[in-house]
XYZ file of C-alpha atoms in Angstrom:
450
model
C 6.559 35.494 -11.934
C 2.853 35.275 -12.074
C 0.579 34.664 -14.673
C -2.155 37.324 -14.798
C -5.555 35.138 -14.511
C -7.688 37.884 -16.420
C -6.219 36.461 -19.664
C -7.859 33.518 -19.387
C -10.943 33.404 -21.138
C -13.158 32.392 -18.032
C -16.323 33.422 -16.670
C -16.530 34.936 -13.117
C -17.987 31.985 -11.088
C -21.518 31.165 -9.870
C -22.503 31.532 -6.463
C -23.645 28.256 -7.180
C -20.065 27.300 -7.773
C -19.423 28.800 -4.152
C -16.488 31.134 -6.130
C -14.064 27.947 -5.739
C -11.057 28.837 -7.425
C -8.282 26.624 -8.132
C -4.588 27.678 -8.218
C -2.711 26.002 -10.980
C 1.373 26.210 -10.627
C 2.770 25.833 -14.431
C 4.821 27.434 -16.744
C 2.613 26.794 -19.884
C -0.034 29.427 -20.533
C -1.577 26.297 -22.587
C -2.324 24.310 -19.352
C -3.664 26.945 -17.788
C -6.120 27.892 -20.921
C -7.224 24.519 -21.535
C -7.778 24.285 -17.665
C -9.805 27.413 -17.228
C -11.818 26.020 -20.191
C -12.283 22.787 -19.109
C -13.878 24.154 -15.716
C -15.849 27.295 -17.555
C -18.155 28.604 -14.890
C -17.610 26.112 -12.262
C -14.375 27.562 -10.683
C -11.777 30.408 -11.536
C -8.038 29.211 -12.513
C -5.301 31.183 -10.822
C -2.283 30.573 -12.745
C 1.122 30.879 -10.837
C 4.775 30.351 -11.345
C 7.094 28.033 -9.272
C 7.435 30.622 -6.233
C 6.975 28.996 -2.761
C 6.262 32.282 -1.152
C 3.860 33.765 -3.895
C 1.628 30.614 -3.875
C 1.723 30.542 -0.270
C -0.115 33.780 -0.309
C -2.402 32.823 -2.706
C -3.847 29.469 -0.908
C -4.296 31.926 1.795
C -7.036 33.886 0.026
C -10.592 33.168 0.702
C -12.359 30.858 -1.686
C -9.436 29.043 -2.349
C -10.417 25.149 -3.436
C -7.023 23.271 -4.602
C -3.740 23.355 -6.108
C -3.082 21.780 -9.083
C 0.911 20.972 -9.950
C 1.534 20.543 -13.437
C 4.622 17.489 -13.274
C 4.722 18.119 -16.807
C 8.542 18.106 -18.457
C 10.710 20.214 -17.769
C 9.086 20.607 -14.025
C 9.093 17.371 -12.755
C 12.112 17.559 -10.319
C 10.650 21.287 -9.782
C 6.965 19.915 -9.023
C 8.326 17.059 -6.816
C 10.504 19.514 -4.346
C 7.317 22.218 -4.151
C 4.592 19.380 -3.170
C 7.104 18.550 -0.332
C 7.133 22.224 1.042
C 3.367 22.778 0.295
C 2.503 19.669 2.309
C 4.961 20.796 5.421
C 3.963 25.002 4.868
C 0.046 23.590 4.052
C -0.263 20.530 5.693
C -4.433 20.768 5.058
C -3.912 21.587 1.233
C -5.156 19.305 -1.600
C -2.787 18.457 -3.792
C -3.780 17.520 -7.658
C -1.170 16.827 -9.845
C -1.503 17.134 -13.874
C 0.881 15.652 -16.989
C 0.945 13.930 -20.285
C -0.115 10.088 -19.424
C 2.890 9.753 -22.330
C 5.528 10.672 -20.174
C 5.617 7.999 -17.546
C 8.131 10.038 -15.787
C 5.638 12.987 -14.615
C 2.984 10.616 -13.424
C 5.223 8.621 -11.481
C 6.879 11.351 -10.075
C 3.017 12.590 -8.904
C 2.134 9.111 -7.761
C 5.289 8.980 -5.721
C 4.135 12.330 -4.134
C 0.836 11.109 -3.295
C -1.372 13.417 -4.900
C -5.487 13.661 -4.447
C -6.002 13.202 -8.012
C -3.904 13.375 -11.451
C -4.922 15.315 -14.751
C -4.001 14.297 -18.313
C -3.488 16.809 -20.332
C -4.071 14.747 -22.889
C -7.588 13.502 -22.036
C -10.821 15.784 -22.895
C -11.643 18.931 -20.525
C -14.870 16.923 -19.523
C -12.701 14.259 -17.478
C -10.272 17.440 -15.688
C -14.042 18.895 -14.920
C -15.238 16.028 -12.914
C -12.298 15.683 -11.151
C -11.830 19.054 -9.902
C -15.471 19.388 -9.036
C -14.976 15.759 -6.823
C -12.142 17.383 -5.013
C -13.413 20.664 -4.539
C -17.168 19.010 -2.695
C -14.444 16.736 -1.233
C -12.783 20.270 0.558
C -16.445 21.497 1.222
C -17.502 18.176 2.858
C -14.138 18.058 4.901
C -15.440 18.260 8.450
C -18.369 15.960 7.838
C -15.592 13.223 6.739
C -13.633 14.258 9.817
C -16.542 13.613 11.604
C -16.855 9.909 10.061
C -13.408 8.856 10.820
C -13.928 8.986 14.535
C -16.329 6.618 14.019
C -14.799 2.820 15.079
C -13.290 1.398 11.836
C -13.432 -2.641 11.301
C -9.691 -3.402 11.964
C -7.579 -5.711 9.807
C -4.871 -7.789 11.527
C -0.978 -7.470 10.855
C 1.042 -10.455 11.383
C 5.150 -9.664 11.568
C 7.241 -12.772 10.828
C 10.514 -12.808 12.906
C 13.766 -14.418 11.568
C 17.354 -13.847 13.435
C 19.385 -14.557 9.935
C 19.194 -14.855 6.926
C 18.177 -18.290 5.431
C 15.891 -19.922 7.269
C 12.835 -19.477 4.917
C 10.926 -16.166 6.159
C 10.326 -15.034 2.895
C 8.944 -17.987 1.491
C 6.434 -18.730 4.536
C 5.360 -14.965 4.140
C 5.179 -14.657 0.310
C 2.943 -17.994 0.322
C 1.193 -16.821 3.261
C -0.133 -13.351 2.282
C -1.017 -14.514 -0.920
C -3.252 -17.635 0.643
C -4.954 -14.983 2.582
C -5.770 -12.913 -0.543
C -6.765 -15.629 -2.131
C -9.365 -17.040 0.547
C -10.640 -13.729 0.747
C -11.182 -13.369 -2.217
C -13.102 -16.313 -3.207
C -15.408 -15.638 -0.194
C -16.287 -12.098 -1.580
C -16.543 -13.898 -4.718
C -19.183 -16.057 -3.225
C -20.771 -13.152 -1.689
C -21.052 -11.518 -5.229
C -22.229 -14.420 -6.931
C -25.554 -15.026 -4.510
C -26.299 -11.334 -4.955
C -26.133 -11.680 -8.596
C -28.314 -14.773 -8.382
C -30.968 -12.759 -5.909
C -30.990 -9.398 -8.438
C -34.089 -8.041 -9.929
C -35.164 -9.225 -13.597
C -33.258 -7.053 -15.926
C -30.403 -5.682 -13.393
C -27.023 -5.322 -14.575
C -24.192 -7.787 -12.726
C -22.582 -6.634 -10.020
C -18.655 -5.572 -10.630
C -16.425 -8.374 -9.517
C -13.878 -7.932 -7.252
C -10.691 -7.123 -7.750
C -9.336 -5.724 -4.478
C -6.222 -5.816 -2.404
C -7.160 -7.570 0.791
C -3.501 -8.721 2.030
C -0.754 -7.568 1.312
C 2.836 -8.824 1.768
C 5.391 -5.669 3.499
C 8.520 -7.458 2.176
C 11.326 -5.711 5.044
C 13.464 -8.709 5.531
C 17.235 -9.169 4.379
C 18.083 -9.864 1.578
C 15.876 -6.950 0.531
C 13.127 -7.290 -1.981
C 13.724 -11.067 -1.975
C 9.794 -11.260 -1.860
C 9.211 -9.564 -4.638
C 11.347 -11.566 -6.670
C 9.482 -14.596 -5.670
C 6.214 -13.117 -6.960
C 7.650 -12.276 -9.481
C 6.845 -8.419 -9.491
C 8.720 -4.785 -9.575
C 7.761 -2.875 -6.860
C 8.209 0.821 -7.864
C 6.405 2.349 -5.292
C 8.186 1.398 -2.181
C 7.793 1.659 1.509
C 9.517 4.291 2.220
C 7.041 5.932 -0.662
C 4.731 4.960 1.537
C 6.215 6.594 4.769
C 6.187 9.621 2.835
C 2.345 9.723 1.353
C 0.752 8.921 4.702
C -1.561 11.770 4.394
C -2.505 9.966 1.104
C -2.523 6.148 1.934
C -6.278 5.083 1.074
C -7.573 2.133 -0.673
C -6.962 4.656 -4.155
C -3.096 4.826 -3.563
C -2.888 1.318 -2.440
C -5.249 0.558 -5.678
C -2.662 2.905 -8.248
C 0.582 2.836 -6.785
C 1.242 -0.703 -4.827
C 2.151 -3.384 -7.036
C 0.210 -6.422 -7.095
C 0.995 -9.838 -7.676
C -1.350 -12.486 -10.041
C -4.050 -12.866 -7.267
C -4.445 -9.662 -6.330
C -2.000 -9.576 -3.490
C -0.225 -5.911 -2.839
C 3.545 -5.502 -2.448
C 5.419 -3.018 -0.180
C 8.799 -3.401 -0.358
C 12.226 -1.618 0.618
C 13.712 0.646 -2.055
C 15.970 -0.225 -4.597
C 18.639 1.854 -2.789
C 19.282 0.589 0.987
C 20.588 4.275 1.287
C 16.779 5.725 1.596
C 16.539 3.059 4.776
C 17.814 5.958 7.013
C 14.944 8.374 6.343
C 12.524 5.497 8.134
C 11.994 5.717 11.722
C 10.403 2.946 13.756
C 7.424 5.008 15.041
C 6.862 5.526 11.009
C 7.321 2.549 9.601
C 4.679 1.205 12.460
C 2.146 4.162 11.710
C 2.541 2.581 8.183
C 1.210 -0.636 9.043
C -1.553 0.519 11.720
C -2.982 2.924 8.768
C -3.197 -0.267 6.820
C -4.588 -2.214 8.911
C -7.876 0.153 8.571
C -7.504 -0.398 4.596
C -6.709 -4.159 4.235
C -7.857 -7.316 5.660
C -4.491 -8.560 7.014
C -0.870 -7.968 6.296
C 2.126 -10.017 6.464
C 5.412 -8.522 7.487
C 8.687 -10.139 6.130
C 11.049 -9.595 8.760
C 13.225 -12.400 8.323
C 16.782 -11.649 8.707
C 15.970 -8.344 10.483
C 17.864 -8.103 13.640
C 17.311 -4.106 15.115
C 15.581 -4.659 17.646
C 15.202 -0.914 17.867
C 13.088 -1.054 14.898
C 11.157 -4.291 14.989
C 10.108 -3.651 18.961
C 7.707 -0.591 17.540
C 6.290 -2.785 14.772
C 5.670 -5.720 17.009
C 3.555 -3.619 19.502
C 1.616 -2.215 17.018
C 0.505 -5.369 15.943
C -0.009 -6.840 19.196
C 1.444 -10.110 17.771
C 4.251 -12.320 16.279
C 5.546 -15.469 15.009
C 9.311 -16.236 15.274
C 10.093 -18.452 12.784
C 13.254 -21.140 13.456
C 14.838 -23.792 12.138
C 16.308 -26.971 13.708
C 19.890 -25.669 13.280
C 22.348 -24.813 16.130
C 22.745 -21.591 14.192
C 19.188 -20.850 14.005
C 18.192 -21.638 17.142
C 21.376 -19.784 18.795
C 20.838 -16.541 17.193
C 17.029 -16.363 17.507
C 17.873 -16.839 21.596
C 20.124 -14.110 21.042
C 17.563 -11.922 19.039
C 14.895 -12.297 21.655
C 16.981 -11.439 24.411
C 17.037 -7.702 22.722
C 13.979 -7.889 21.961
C 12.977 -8.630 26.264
C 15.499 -5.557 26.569
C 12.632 -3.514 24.593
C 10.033 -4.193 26.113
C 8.117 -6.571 24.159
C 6.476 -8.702 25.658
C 7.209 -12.511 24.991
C 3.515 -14.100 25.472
C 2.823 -11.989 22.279
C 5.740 -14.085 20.169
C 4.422 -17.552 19.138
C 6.902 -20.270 17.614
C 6.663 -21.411 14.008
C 9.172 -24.360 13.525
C 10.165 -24.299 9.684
C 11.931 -26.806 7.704
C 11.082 -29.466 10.259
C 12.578 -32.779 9.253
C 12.016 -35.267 12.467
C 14.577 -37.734 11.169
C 17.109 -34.846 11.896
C 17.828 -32.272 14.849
C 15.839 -31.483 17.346
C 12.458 -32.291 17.990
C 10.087 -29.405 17.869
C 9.045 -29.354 21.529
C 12.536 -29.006 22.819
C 13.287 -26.259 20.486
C 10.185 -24.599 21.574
C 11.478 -24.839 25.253
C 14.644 -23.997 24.908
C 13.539 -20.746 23.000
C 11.266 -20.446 25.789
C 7.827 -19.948 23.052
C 4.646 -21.583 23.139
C 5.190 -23.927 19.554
C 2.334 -23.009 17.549
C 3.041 -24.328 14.012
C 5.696 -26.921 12.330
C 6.286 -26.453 8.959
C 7.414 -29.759 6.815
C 11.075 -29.081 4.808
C 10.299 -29.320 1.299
C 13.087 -27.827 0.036
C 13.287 -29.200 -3.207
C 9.700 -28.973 -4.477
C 9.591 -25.374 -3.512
C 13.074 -24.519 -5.471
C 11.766 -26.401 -8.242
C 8.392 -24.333 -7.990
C 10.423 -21.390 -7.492
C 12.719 -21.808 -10.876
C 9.691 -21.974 -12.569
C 8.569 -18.075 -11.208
C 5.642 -19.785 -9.252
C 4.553 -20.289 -5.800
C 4.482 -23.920 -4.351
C 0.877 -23.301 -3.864
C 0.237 -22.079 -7.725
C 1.964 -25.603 -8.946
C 0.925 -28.291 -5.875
C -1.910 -27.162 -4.215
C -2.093 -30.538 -2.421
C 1.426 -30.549 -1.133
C 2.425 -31.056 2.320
C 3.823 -27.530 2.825
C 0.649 -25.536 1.018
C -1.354 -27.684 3.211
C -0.242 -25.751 6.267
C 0.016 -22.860 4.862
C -3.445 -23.055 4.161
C -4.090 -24.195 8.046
C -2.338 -21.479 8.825
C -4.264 -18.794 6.974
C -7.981 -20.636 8.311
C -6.615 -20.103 11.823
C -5.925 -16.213 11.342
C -9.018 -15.494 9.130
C -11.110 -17.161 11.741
C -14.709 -16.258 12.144
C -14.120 -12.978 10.087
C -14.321 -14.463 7.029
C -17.900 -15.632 7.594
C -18.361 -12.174 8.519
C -17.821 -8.550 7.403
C -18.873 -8.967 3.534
C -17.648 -6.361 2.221
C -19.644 -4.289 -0.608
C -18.525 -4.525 -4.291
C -15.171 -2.293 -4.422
C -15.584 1.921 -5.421
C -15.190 2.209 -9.249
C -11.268 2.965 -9.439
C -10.525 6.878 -9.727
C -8.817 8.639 -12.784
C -5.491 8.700 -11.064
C -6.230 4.692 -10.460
C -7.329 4.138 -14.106
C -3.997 5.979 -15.027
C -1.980 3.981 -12.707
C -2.809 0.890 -13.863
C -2.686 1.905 -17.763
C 0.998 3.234 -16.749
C 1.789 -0.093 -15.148
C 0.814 -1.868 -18.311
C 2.483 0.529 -20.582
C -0.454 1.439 -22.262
């Protein structure tokens, strides 16, 4: 049933206003009061029930700006379901979603659904205003941004790390690996920043320091989530999450809803339940990682253990690269022959694949050249075994690289992360980072459990 919008105590809007109106799907009159009082002459509310067909109708209208989807309690599950059939009815509509920041719940439930924006109904009408009024110039200024993202975008790299089974130390090369690249990066923004601050007028105020996600670790090896457990963080949002918002992956989702280790690093991981694997398609998951590649400086991909080649051959174009990571064992070296035979069956094309020889002890097996040839790889990197000192760094809930920064293995990690930066990280400086949006600020304050 609708809500008749000429209860609301709401002036008719100003043509300066354009007569944006904003549709507003709850079942409290209260939200939709304190809405159409919050915006005053700046837009009309339109109040409407939970009816799929009815609203459709409504966005129809002329004048129509957004929808705003109150997740509120008891609607969440409601909310959740209707986004989904908006976005596939609607695919151009923008989403807001609105809640109480004190039930974690609703706002997670909007994050997960990728939503433009986020309203607390807790917070003053002033904050809801601004919002709105972003979104709504954001709707009006819609084929001028069109018109900017044809323009050529500075591309990040992705780099997928190959392992046949499981054990032979993907994860750890990856998880130490994305989070030296975040870390370089970072401290050579963080140089940038400081000469700027040195070179500002008399008086100005400092510059915001960074904070940003430039790598990011997509932990999709086997076990899953292994990654996450050696950086020791959740993961909520996951990457099939991620699959599912890519109408709403920008630097604000990957600033609210990915999970970031100590440094800064963000974490994409597999779901909790192996069960939601099904609903991810190779051509998806690799549309995932080329839309971040326009949003991050590089990515690694844990793929260790990962043996469809059905899946990986989609991912492994799309980066245009790959190291296959080995071991000196008959195993290892067995299995990954057998794993890039499929992969040769798929079309990918070997020259692309480099060799990285982990746990390489030369007292022991064979030497790396001969496992490079027999593999039939060009052997790009050999990675000492330090076995122990990373176990013993690990049962502290550290990285090698956070406890020995001089050691052996952090040492080539650290090679390894100069040779893939290259020249770009004398290069693109990037500006200081936007100020974080409302549903960012919220995200974060959720996180904290504020």
């Amino acid at each position: 049933m609708r809500m008749d919008s000429s209860y609301l105590n709401t002036a008719q809007p100003s043509s300066g206003a354009g007569n944006a109106r904003v549709v507003l799907v709850t079942q409290s009159s209260a939200h939709a009061f304190w809405l159409a009082s919050a915006l005053g002459n700046d837009a009309e509310v339109i109040p409407v029930a939970n009816d799929l067909a009815l609203l459709q109708s409504t966005i129809s209208a002329p004048g129509m700006g957004v929808v705003v989807v109150d997740f509120s309690s008891p609607m969440t599950d409601a909310a959740v379901g209707l986004v989904s059939e908006l976005r596939r009815i609607i695919p151009s509509v923008i989403i807001m979603g609105a809640g109480a920041a004190a039930e974690p719940t609703s706002m997670r439930a909007a994050l997960r659904c990728g939503v433009a924006e986020f309203i607390d109904w807790e917070a003053t009408e002033g904050e809801a205003s601004i919002v709105i009024k972003q979104q709504l110039q954001a709707r009006a200024q819609a084929p001028a941004a069109t018109a900017l993202a044809l323009e050529p975008e500075t591309q990040g790299f992705a780099l997928p790390l190959l392992g046949a089974r499981v054990g032979m130390g993907v994860t750890t090369l990856a998880t130490h690996l994305a989070v030296m690249l975040q870390e370089m990066q970072a401290h050579d923004l963080s140089d940038a920043t400081r000469r700027k601050q040195l070179a500002r007028p008399f008086g100005a105020s400092q510059l915001p320091q960074d904070d940003a996600a430039h790598a990011a670790l997509l932990d999709l090896g086997l076990p899953a989530r292994d990654g996450l457990l050696y950086l020791s963080v959740a993961g909520d949002f996951s990457f099939v999450d991620a699959v599912q918002s890519m109408r709403r992956l920008d630097s604000t989702l990957i600033d609210s809803a990915f999970t970031k280790h100590s440094t800064g690093t963000a974490t994409l991981a597999w779901p909790s339940d192996l069960g939601q694997l099904r609903d991810v398609s190779p051509s998806a998951a690799a549309s995932v990682v080329s839309r971040l590649k326009a949003l991050l400086k590089a990515q690694v991909i844990d793929l260790g253990g990962m043996m469809q080649a059905d899946f990986l051959a989609p991912v492994l174009r799309e980066c245009g690269q790959g190291w296959v990571v080995c071991d000196q064992s008959l195993g290892g070296i067995v299995s990954t022959a057998q794993m890039l035979k499929e992969l040769d069956a798929k079309g990918v094309d070997r020259r692309t694949l480099k060799l990285v020889l982990n746990r390489f002890n030369a007292q022991a097996g064979l030497p790396a050249k001969e496992v490079a040839q027999r593999l039939g790889l060009d052997l790009l990197h050999v990675v000492p075994d330090r076995t122990t000192v990373l176990l013993n760094a690990a049962s502290c809930g550290q990285l090698l690289s956070q406890t020995l920064r001089g050691d052996p293995y952090v040492m080539g990690i650290r090679s390894m992360a100069r040779t893939l930066l290259g020249d770009a990280m004398a290069g693109d400086k990037a500006a200081a980072p936007p100020t974080p949006s409302i549903l960012g600020q919220w995200a974060k304050r959720l996180r904290r459990g504020e």
